[in-house]
């Protein structure tokens, strides 16, 4: 065991960065701390330097990670692993084809229809806004309605310019996306089929003393796996229910608005308010400020209320032990760094940081 002579000397009074240097000396001799730090640093560097190039591999790895519990469930029922992998992979491929051949054309068709209707919709919105002072003279003045219309014109012009530039920039990316869609199912299949070989290879590269890294991995695996699968189920259920409700209300662009409502669950506490805006704008342009718009917003509110208070707690119970402020900060930070995927994985990444913080040794390592 370590003796008092083995411990690093305390920092001298007034020494610059004394506590930080003492902390580094205290932990730099711990092989498990160095291993965990190296793994985290290597993963961060790979994402920052080669994340774009390895995007299909990383996406396939995430999908294989999410599909693996289904494979293990079939194995527990007595099915051989190769057969279980084939069954799960075929179901995944069928779902992917259904999304590409059914849902994607529907969304693209509604996006094209929306683009064609935008000029007329904009004129309709202007007329309805300018009519508000006559309908509700006590709530809004004519000058306020005029200012709102002018502001909306400026915003629509900026959005149009951004859409044109973004569409031109996306053209070369379409070929890459097509290649990814072909490679992704193949890579997912090999990840599922060769999981024992891949894990065995990487495990053989690690030193035998890896208790700290194993503790962090088990904590993150338990929380993140349930969270990501729960979020995917939540997106699918909220999207399907929203589409049915919007279609029954005869709301224009029901599929697009349902997709926006579904993906709003990725941003807790904020996404519901943001996704309400397109629902309100489309409803106002279609019906005006009447009972139909009110019923559409009430239906949207009920969907979000049931999701936040019933569905999400049911699907995500016990998966995350994070304070709401922690999740919001993680969304802001990781969303700014990695965009959509940073928002999607903000809570799991926050769980990783929390697991590392809890597992990190609080005292000097002991020699054995």
PDB file of N, CA, C and O in Angstrom, residues 300-364:
ATOM      1  N   UNK A 300     -53.337  19.830 -30.332  1.00  0.00           N
ATOM      2  CA  UNK A 300     -51.876  19.799 -30.233  1.00  0.00           C
ATOM      3  C   UNK A 300     -51.443  19.834 -28.774  1.00  0.00           C
ATOM      4  O   UNK A 300     -50.538  19.099 -28.365  1.00  0.00           O
ATOM      5  N   UNK A 301     -52.064  20.702 -27.978  1.00  0.00           N
ATOM      6  CA  UNK A 301     -51.715  20.786 -26.560  1.00  0.00           C
ATOM      7  C   UNK A 301     -51.980  19.490 -25.819  1.00  0.00           C
ATOM      8  O   UNK A 301     -51.193  19.079 -24.953  1.00  0.00           O
ATOM      9  N   UNK A 302     -53.108  18.815 -26.136  1.00  0.00           N
ATOM     10  CA  UNK A 302     -53.420  17.543 -25.477  1.00  0.00           C
ATOM     11  C   UNK A 302     -52.374  16.486 -25.831  1.00  0.00           C
ATOM     12  O   UNK A 302     -51.934  15.696 -24.969  1.00  0.00           O
ATOM     13  N   UNK A 303     -51.953  16.456 -27.109  1.00  0.00           N
ATOM     14  CA  UNK A 303     -50.919  15.495 -27.523  1.00  0.00           C
ATOM     15  C   UNK A 303     -49.637  15.715 -26.731  1.00  0.00           C
ATOM     16  O   UNK A 303     -49.039  14.768 -26.195  1.00  0.00           O
ATOM     17  N   UNK A 304     -49.204  16.974 -26.641  1.00  0.00           N
ATOM     18  CA  UNK A 304     -47.975  17.267 -25.905  1.00  0.00           C
ATOM     19  C   UNK A 304     -48.142  17.000 -24.412  1.00  0.00           C
ATOM     20  O   UNK A 304     -47.207  16.528 -23.742  1.00  0.00           O
ATOM     21  N   UNK A 305     -49.336  17.267 -23.874  1.00  0.00           N
ATOM     22  CA  UNK A 305     -49.580  17.022 -22.450  1.00  0.00           C
ATOM     23  C   UNK A 305     -49.524  15.532 -22.139  1.00  0.00           C
ATOM     24  O   UNK A 305     -48.893  15.113 -21.151  1.00  0.00           O
ATOM     25  N   UNK A 306     -50.164  14.716 -22.970  1.00  0.00           N
ATOM     26  CA  UNK A 306     -50.132  13.273 -22.748  1.00  0.00           C
ATOM     27  C   UNK A 306     -48.726  12.708 -22.947  1.00  0.00           C
ATOM     28  O   UNK A 306     -48.312  11.792 -22.228  1.00  0.00           O
ATOM     29  N   UNK A 307     -48.004  13.263 -23.916  1.00  0.00           N
ATOM     30  CA  UNK A 307     -46.639  12.797 -24.133  1.00  0.00           C
ATOM     31  C   UNK A 307     -45.752  13.109 -22.931  1.00  0.00           C
ATOM     32  O   UNK A 307     -45.022  12.241 -22.450  1.00  0.00           O
ATOM     33  N   UNK A 308     -45.815  14.356 -22.454  1.00  0.00           N
ATOM     34  CA  UNK A 308     -44.937  14.749 -21.361  1.00  0.00           C
ATOM     35  C   UNK A 308     -45.272  14.119 -20.028  1.00  0.00           C
ATOM     36  O   UNK A 308     -44.371  13.906 -19.208  1.00  0.00           O
ATOM     37  N   UNK A 309     -46.554  13.801 -19.800  1.00  0.00           N
ATOM     38  CA  UNK A 309     -46.964  13.322 -18.475  1.00  0.00           C
ATOM     39  C   UNK A 309     -47.302  11.843 -18.417  1.00  0.00           C
ATOM     40  O   UNK A 309     -47.404  11.288 -17.320  1.00  0.00           O
ATOM     41  N   UNK A 310     -47.510  11.208 -19.585  1.00  0.00           N
ATOM     42  CA  UNK A 310     -47.872   9.787 -19.586  1.00  0.00           C
ATOM     43  C   UNK A 310     -46.877   8.963 -20.406  1.00  0.00           C
ATOM     44  O   UNK A 310     -46.239   8.039 -19.897  1.00  0.00           O
ATOM     45  N   UNK A 311     -46.756   9.305 -21.699  1.00  0.00           N
ATOM     46  CA  UNK A 311     -45.964   8.467 -22.598  1.00  0.00           C
ATOM     47  C   UNK A 311     -44.488   8.499 -22.263  1.00  0.00           C
ATOM     48  O   UNK A 311     -43.851   7.439 -22.117  1.00  0.00           O
ATOM     49  N   UNK A 312     -43.894   9.700 -22.172  1.00  0.00           N
ATOM     50  CA  UNK A 312     -42.459   9.793 -21.910  1.00  0.00           C
ATOM     51  C   UNK A 312     -42.070   9.156 -20.578  1.00  0.00           C
ATOM     52  O   UNK A 312     -41.110   8.371 -20.521  1.00  0.00           O
ATOM     53  N   UNK A 313     -42.784   9.440 -19.458  1.00  0.00           N
ATOM     54  CA  UNK A 313     -42.417   8.745 -18.212  1.00  0.00           C
ATOM     55  C   UNK A 313     -42.546   7.232 -18.303  1.00  0.00           C
ATOM     56  O   UNK A 313     -41.766   6.500 -17.699  1.00  0.00           O
ATOM     57  N   UNK A 314     -43.549   6.755 -19.079  1.00  0.00           N
ATOM     58  CA  UNK A 314     -43.726   5.309 -19.212  1.00  0.00           C
ATOM     59  C   UNK A 314     -42.589   4.671 -19.993  1.00  0.00           C
ATOM     60  O   UNK A 314     -42.079   3.602 -19.624  1.00  0.00           O
ATOM     61  N   UNK A 315     -42.153   5.319 -21.079  1.00  0.00           N
ATOM     62  CA  UNK A 315     -41.108   4.749 -21.938  1.00  0.00           C
ATOM     63  C   UNK A 315     -39.716   4.956 -21.362  1.00  0.00           C
ATOM     64  O   UNK A 315     -38.816   4.139 -21.594  1.00  0.00           O
ATOM     65  N   UNK A 316     -39.505   6.063 -20.635  1.00  0.00           N
ATOM     66  CA  UNK A 316     -38.165   6.424 -20.190  1.00  0.00           C
ATOM     67  C   UNK A 316     -37.979   6.260 -18.696  1.00  0.00           C
ATOM     68  O   UNK A 316     -37.005   6.782 -18.136  1.00  0.00           O
ATOM     69  N   UNK A 317     -38.892   5.561 -18.028  1.00  0.00           N
ATOM     70  CA  UNK A 317     -38.799   5.415 -16.580  1.00  0.00           C
ATOM     71  C   UNK A 317     -37.486   4.744 -16.191  1.00  0.00           C
ATOM     72  O   UNK A 317     -37.150   3.666 -16.665  1.00  0.00           O
ATOM     73  N   UNK A 318     -36.725   5.401 -15.330  1.00  0.00           N
ATOM     74  CA  UNK A 318     -35.482   4.832 -14.808  1.00  0.00           C
ATOM     75  C   UNK A 318     -34.302   4.891 -15.744  1.00  0.00           C
ATOM     76  O   UNK A 318     -33.225   4.407 -15.395  1.00  0.00           O
ATOM     77  N   UNK A 319     -34.446   5.471 -16.939  1.00  0.00           N
ATOM     78  CA  UNK A 319     -33.314   5.483 -17.872  1.00  0.00           C
ATOM     79  C   UNK A 319     -32.354   6.630 -17.602  1.00  0.00           C
ATOM     80  O   UNK A 319     -31.166   6.515 -17.866  1.00  0.00           O
ATOM     81  N   UNK A 320     -32.852   7.748 -17.086  1.00  0.00           N
ATOM     82  CA  UNK A 320     -32.007   8.915 -16.878  1.00  0.00           C
ATOM     83  C   UNK A 320     -32.232   9.467 -15.478  1.00  0.00           C
ATOM     84  O   UNK A 320     -33.365   9.510 -14.986  1.00  0.00           O
ATOM     85  N   UNK A 321     -31.158   9.885 -14.849  1.00  0.00           N
ATOM     86  CA  UNK A 321     -31.237  10.526 -13.550  1.00  0.00           C
ATOM     87  C   UNK A 321     -30.539  11.878 -13.655  1.00  0.00           C
ATOM     88  O   UNK A 321     -29.510  12.128 -13.023  1.00  0.00           O
ATOM     89  N   UNK A 322     -31.098  12.739 -14.503  1.00  0.00           N
ATOM     90  CA  UNK A 322     -30.484  14.029 -14.793  1.00  0.00           C
ATOM     91  C   UNK A 322     -31.450  15.146 -14.449  1.00  0.00           C
ATOM     92  O   UNK A 322     -32.654  15.039 -14.712  1.00  0.00           O
ATOM     93  N   UNK A 323     -30.917  16.223 -13.908  1.00  0.00           N
ATOM     94  CA  UNK A 323     -31.737  17.390 -13.605  1.00  0.00           C
ATOM     95  C   UNK A 323     -32.143  18.063 -14.915  1.00  0.00           C
ATOM     96  O   UNK A 323     -31.377  18.071 -15.890  1.00  0.00           O
ATOM     97  N   UNK A 324     -33.364  18.635 -14.987  1.00  0.00           N
ATOM     98  CA  UNK A 324     -33.783  19.307 -16.228  1.00  0.00           C
ATOM     99  C   UNK A 324     -32.811  20.372 -16.710  1.00  0.00           C
ATOM    100  O   UNK A 324     -32.593  20.517 -17.919  1.00  0.00           O
ATOM    101  N   UNK A 325     -32.208  21.130 -15.784  1.00  0.00           N
ATOM    102  CA  UNK A 325     -31.243  22.150 -16.185  1.00  0.00           C
ATOM    103  C   UNK A 325     -30.043  21.499 -16.869  1.00  0.00           C
ATOM    104  O   UNK A 325     -29.508  22.017 -17.858  1.00  0.00           O
ATOM    105  N   UNK A 326     -29.619  20.335 -16.376  1.00  0.00           N
ATOM    106  CA  UNK A 326     -28.499  19.619 -16.987  1.00  0.00           C
ATOM    107  C   UNK A 326     -28.826  19.223 -18.427  1.00  0.00           C
ATOM    108  O   UNK A 326     -27.992  19.364 -19.329  1.00  0.00           O
ATOM    109  N   UNK A 327     -30.044  18.754 -18.663  1.00  0.00           N
ATOM    110  CA  UNK A 327     -30.435  18.346 -20.005  1.00  0.00           C
ATOM    111  C   UNK A 327     -30.481  19.548 -20.946  1.00  0.00           C
ATOM    112  O   UNK A 327     -30.023  19.487 -22.090  1.00  0.00           O
ATOM    113  N   UNK A 328     -31.027  20.669 -20.470  1.00  0.00           N
ATOM    114  CA  UNK A 328     -31.114  21.870 -21.305  1.00  0.00           C
ATOM    115  C   UNK A 328     -29.727  22.376 -21.670  1.00  0.00           C
ATOM    116  O   UNK A 328     -29.446  22.727 -22.827  1.00  0.00           O
ATOM    117  N   UNK A 329     -28.815  22.419 -20.695  1.00  0.00           N
ATOM    118  CA  UNK A 329     -27.441  22.865 -20.966  1.00  0.00           C
ATOM    119  C   UNK A 329     -26.768  21.916 -21.949  1.00  0.00           C
ATOM    120  O   UNK A 329     -26.057  22.350 -22.867  1.00  0.00           O
ATOM    121  N   UNK A 330     -27.000  20.612 -21.784  1.00  0.00           N
ATOM    122  CA  UNK A 330     -26.411  19.634 -22.708  1.00  0.00           C
ATOM    123  C   UNK A 330     -26.945  19.826 -24.121  1.00  0.00           C
ATOM    124  O   UNK A 330     -26.194  19.729 -25.102  1.00  0.00           O
ATOM    125  N   UNK A 331     -28.238  20.114 -24.260  1.00  0.00           N
ATOM    126  CA  UNK A 331     -28.817  20.356 -25.586  1.00  0.00           C
ATOM    127  C   UNK A 331     -28.164  21.566 -26.236  1.00  0.00           C
ATOM    128  O   UNK A 331     -27.811  21.549 -27.424  1.00  0.00           O
ATOM    129  N   UNK A 332     -27.984  22.644 -25.468  1.00  0.00           N
ATOM    130  CA  UNK A 332     -27.376  23.856 -26.018  1.00  0.00           C
ATOM    131  C   UNK A 332     -25.932  23.604 -26.449  1.00  0.00           C
ATOM    132  O   UNK A 332     -25.508  24.015 -27.531  1.00  0.00           O
ATOM    133  N   UNK A 333     -25.164  22.913 -25.609  1.00  0.00           N
ATOM    134  CA  UNK A 333     -23.739  22.707 -25.894  1.00  0.00           C
ATOM    135  C   UNK A 333     -23.546  21.721 -27.045  1.00  0.00           C
ATOM    136  O   UNK A 333     -22.898  22.031 -28.050  1.00  0.00           O
ATOM    137  N   UNK A 334     -24.099  20.523 -26.901  1.00  0.00           N
ATOM    138  CA  UNK A 334     -23.864  19.491 -27.910  1.00  0.00           C
ATOM    139  C   UNK A 334     -24.598  19.806 -29.212  1.00  0.00           C
ATOM    140  O   UNK A 334     -24.136  19.418 -30.286  1.00  0.00           O
ATOM    141  N   UNK A 335     -25.740  20.507 -29.135  1.00  0.00           N
ATOM    142  CA  UNK A 335     -26.415  20.923 -30.347  1.00  0.00           C
ATOM    143  C   UNK A 335     -25.594  21.927 -31.135  1.00  0.00           C
ATOM    144  O   UNK A 335     -25.565  21.892 -32.369  1.00  0.00           O
ATOM    145  N   UNK A 336     -24.904  22.837 -30.416  1.00  0.00           N
ATOM    146  CA  UNK A 336     -24.046  23.802 -31.101  1.00  0.00           C
ATOM    147  C   UNK A 336     -22.836  23.124 -31.733  1.00  0.00           C
ATOM    148  O   UNK A 336     -22.341  23.567 -32.770  1.00  0.00           O
ATOM    149  N   UNK A 337     -22.363  22.028 -31.131  1.00  0.00           N
ATOM    150  CA  UNK A 337     -21.164  21.352 -31.647  1.00  0.00           C
ATOM    151  C   UNK A 337     -21.507  20.400 -32.775  1.00  0.00           C
ATOM    152  O   UNK A 337     -20.841  20.405 -33.826  1.00  0.00           O
ATOM    153  N   UNK A 338     -22.560  19.575 -32.612  1.00  0.00           N
ATOM    154  CA  UNK A 338     -22.850  18.516 -33.582  1.00  0.00           C
ATOM    155  C   UNK A 338     -24.224  18.625 -34.230  1.00  0.00           C
ATOM    156  O   UNK A 338     -24.690  17.673 -34.849  1.00  0.00           O
ATOM    157  N   UNK A 339     -24.886  19.752 -34.099  1.00  0.00           N
ATOM    158  CA  UNK A 339     -26.144  19.964 -34.792  1.00  0.00           C
ATOM    159  C   UNK A 339     -27.241  19.014 -34.329  1.00  0.00           C
ATOM    160  O   UNK A 339     -27.439  18.785 -33.132  1.00  0.00           O
ATOM    161  N   UNK A 340     -27.974  18.422 -35.321  1.00  0.00           N
ATOM    162  CA  UNK A 340     -29.119  17.560 -35.007  1.00  0.00           C
ATOM    163  C   UNK A 340     -28.718  16.387 -34.135  1.00  0.00           C
ATOM    164  O   UNK A 340     -29.391  16.069 -33.145  1.00  0.00           O
ATOM    165  N   UNK A 341     -27.620  15.712 -34.498  1.00  0.00           N
ATOM    166  CA  UNK A 341     -27.210  14.552 -33.711  1.00  0.00           C
ATOM    167  C   UNK A 341     -26.764  14.951 -32.315  1.00  0.00           C
ATOM    168  O   UNK A 341     -26.911  14.174 -31.368  1.00  0.00           O
ATOM    169  N   UNK A 342     -26.214  16.159 -32.171  1.00  0.00           N
ATOM    170  CA  UNK A 342     -25.875  16.640 -30.839  1.00  0.00           C
ATOM    171  C   UNK A 342     -27.108  16.827 -29.977  1.00  0.00           C
ATOM    172  O   UNK A 342     -27.090  16.515 -28.776  1.00  0.00           O
ATOM    173  N   UNK A 343     -28.214  17.309 -30.601  1.00  0.00           N
ATOM    174  CA  UNK A 343     -29.470  17.458 -29.857  1.00  0.00           C
ATOM    175  C   UNK A 343     -30.044  16.093 -29.513  1.00  0.00           C
ATOM    176  O   UNK A 343     -30.506  15.853 -28.394  1.00  0.00           O
ATOM    177  N   UNK A 344     -30.009  15.159 -30.489  1.00  0.00           N
ATOM    178  CA  UNK A 344     -30.582  13.829 -30.268  1.00  0.00           C
ATOM    179  C   UNK A 344     -29.864  13.094 -29.131  1.00  0.00           C
ATOM    180  O   UNK A 344     -30.502  12.443 -28.297  1.00  0.00           O
ATOM    181  N   UNK A 345     -28.530  13.206 -29.108  1.00  0.00           N
ATOM    182  CA  UNK A 345     -27.757  12.472 -28.110  1.00  0.00           C
ATOM    183  C   UNK A 345     -27.320  13.359 -26.945  1.00  0.00           C
ATOM    184  O   UNK A 345     -26.400  12.996 -26.211  1.00  0.00           O
ATOM    185  N   UNK A 346     -27.971  14.520 -26.778  1.00  0.00           N
ATOM    186  CA  UNK A 346     -27.562  15.430 -25.705  1.00  0.00           C
ATOM    187  C   UNK A 346     -27.710  14.772 -24.330  1.00  0.00           C
ATOM    188  O   UNK A 346     -26.791  14.821 -23.506  1.00  0.00           O
ATOM    189  N   UNK A 347     -28.867  14.168 -24.084  1.00  0.00           N
ATOM    190  CA  UNK A 347     -29.083  13.526 -22.783  1.00  0.00           C
ATOM    191  C   UNK A 347     -28.140  12.335 -22.570  1.00  0.00           C
ATOM    192  O   UNK A 347     -27.553  12.205 -21.490  1.00  0.00           O
ATOM    193  N   UNK A 348     -27.944  11.426 -23.558  1.00  0.00           N
ATOM    194  CA  UNK A 348     -26.952  10.362 -23.351  1.00  0.00           C
ATOM    195  C   UNK A 348     -25.539  10.884 -23.109  1.00  0.00           C
ATOM    196  O   UNK A 348     -24.809  10.340 -22.284  1.00  0.00           O
ATOM    197  N   UNK A 349     -25.140  11.934 -23.833  1.00  0.00           N
ATOM    198  CA  UNK A 349     -23.807  12.492 -23.605  1.00  0.00           C
ATOM    199  C   UNK A 349     -23.704  13.113 -22.225  1.00  0.00           C
ATOM    200  O   UNK A 349     -22.653  13.012 -21.560  1.00  0.00           O
ATOM    201  N   UNK A 350     -24.781  13.754 -21.770  1.00  0.00           N
ATOM    202  CA  UNK A 350     -24.785  14.282 -20.406  1.00  0.00           C
ATOM    203  C   UNK A 350     -24.700  13.148 -19.391  1.00  0.00           C
ATOM    204  O   UNK A 350     -24.037  13.278 -18.350  1.00  0.00           O
ATOM    205  N   UNK A 351     -25.375  12.026 -19.694  1.00  0.00           N
ATOM    206  CA  UNK A 351     -25.280  10.859 -18.805  1.00  0.00           C
ATOM    207  C   UNK A 351     -23.858  10.312 -18.766  1.00  0.00           C
ATOM    208  O   UNK A 351     -23.376   9.869 -17.717  1.00  0.00           O
ATOM    209  N   UNK A 352     -23.155  10.343 -19.913  1.00  0.00           N
ATOM    210  CA  UNK A 352     -21.759   9.916 -19.945  1.00  0.00           C
ATOM    211  C   UNK A 352     -20.895  10.800 -19.050  1.00  0.00           C
ATOM    212  O   UNK A 352     -20.075  10.307 -18.266  1.00  0.00           O
ATOM    213  N   UNK A 353     -21.086  12.121 -19.179  1.00  0.00           N
ATOM    214  CA  UNK A 353     -20.316  13.044 -18.337  1.00  0.00           C
ATOM    215  C   UNK A 353     -20.611  12.790 -16.866  1.00  0.00           C
ATOM    216  O   UNK A 353     -19.701  12.772 -16.017  1.00  0.00           O
ATOM    217  N   UNK A 354     -21.880  12.577 -16.536  1.00  0.00           N
ATOM    218  CA  UNK A 354     -22.247  12.324 -15.144  1.00  0.00           C
ATOM    219  C   UNK A 354     -21.653  11.008 -14.642  1.00  0.00           C
ATOM    220  O   UNK A 354     -21.161  10.930 -13.502  1.00  0.00           O
ATOM    221  N   UNK A 355     -21.668   9.966 -15.493  1.00  0.00           N
ATOM    222  CA  UNK A 355     -21.103   8.681 -15.085  1.00  0.00           C
ATOM    223  C   UNK A 355     -19.603   8.789 -14.840  1.00  0.00           C
ATOM    224  O   UNK A 355     -19.073   8.204 -13.880  1.00  0.00           O
ATOM    225  N   UNK A 356     -18.909   9.529 -15.699  1.00  0.00           N
ATOM    226  CA  UNK A 356     -17.473   9.724 -15.500  1.00  0.00           C
ATOM    227  C   UNK A 356     -17.218  10.487 -14.203  1.00  0.00           C
ATOM    228  O   UNK A 356     -16.320  10.139 -13.418  1.00  0.00           O
ATOM    229  N   UNK A 357     -18.015  11.513 -13.944  1.00  0.00           N
ATOM    230  CA  UNK A 357     -17.833  12.311 -12.732  1.00  0.00           C
ATOM    231  C   UNK A 357     -18.057  11.469 -11.475  1.00  0.00           C
ATOM    232  O   UNK A 357     -17.310  11.574 -10.494  1.00  0.00           O
ATOM    233  N   UNK A 358     -19.095  10.607 -11.493  1.00  0.00           N
ATOM    234  CA  UNK A 358     -19.378   9.795 -10.314  1.00  0.00           C
ATOM    235  C   UNK A 358     -18.334   8.699 -10.105  1.00  0.00           C
ATOM    236  O   UNK A 358     -18.003   8.345  -8.971  1.00  0.00           O
ATOM    237  N   UNK A 359     -17.825   8.128 -11.218  1.00  0.00           N
ATOM    238  CA  UNK A 359     -16.861   7.031 -11.092  1.00  0.00           C
ATOM    239  C   UNK A 359     -15.447   7.513 -10.857  1.00  0.00           C
ATOM    240  O   UNK A 359     -14.592   6.719 -10.440  1.00  0.00           O
ATOM    241  N   UNK A 360     -15.168   8.791 -11.103  1.00  0.00           N
ATOM    242  CA  UNK A 360     -13.814   9.298 -10.975  1.00  0.00           C
ATOM    243  C   UNK A 360     -13.337   9.196  -9.532  1.00  0.00           C
ATOM    244  O   UNK A 360     -14.061   9.595  -8.622  1.00  0.00           O
ATOM    245  N   UNK A 361     -12.151   8.675  -9.294  1.00  0.00           N
ATOM    246  CA  UNK A 361     -11.672   8.515  -7.906  1.00  0.00           C
ATOM    247  C   UNK A 361     -11.492   9.865  -7.228  1.00  0.00           C
ATOM    248  O   UNK A 361     -11.018  10.832  -7.818  1.00  0.00           O
ATOM    249  N   UNK A 362     -11.881   9.920  -5.961  1.00  0.00           N
ATOM    250  CA  UNK A 362     -11.785  11.160  -5.198  1.00  0.00           C
ATOM    251  C   UNK A 362     -10.531  11.227  -4.336  1.00  0.00           C
ATOM    252  O   UNK A 362     -10.309  12.208  -3.644  1.00  0.00           O
ATOM    253  N   UNK A 363      -9.737  10.158  -4.349  1.00  0.00           N
ATOM    254  CA  UNK A 363      -8.536  10.130  -3.490  1.00  0.00           C
ATOM    255  C   UNK A 363      -7.380   9.605  -4.304  1.00  0.00           C
ATOM    256  O   UNK A 363      -7.528   9.112  -5.413  1.00  0.00           O
ATOM    257  N   UNK A 364      -6.217   9.707  -3.747  1.00  0.00           N
ATOM    258  CA  UNK A 364      -5.010   9.260  -4.435  1.00  0.00           C
ATOM    259  C   UNK A 364      -5.028   7.746  -4.608  1.00  0.00           C
ATOM    260  O   UNK A 364      -5.515   7.015  -3.758  1.00  0.00           O
TER     261      UNK A 364
END
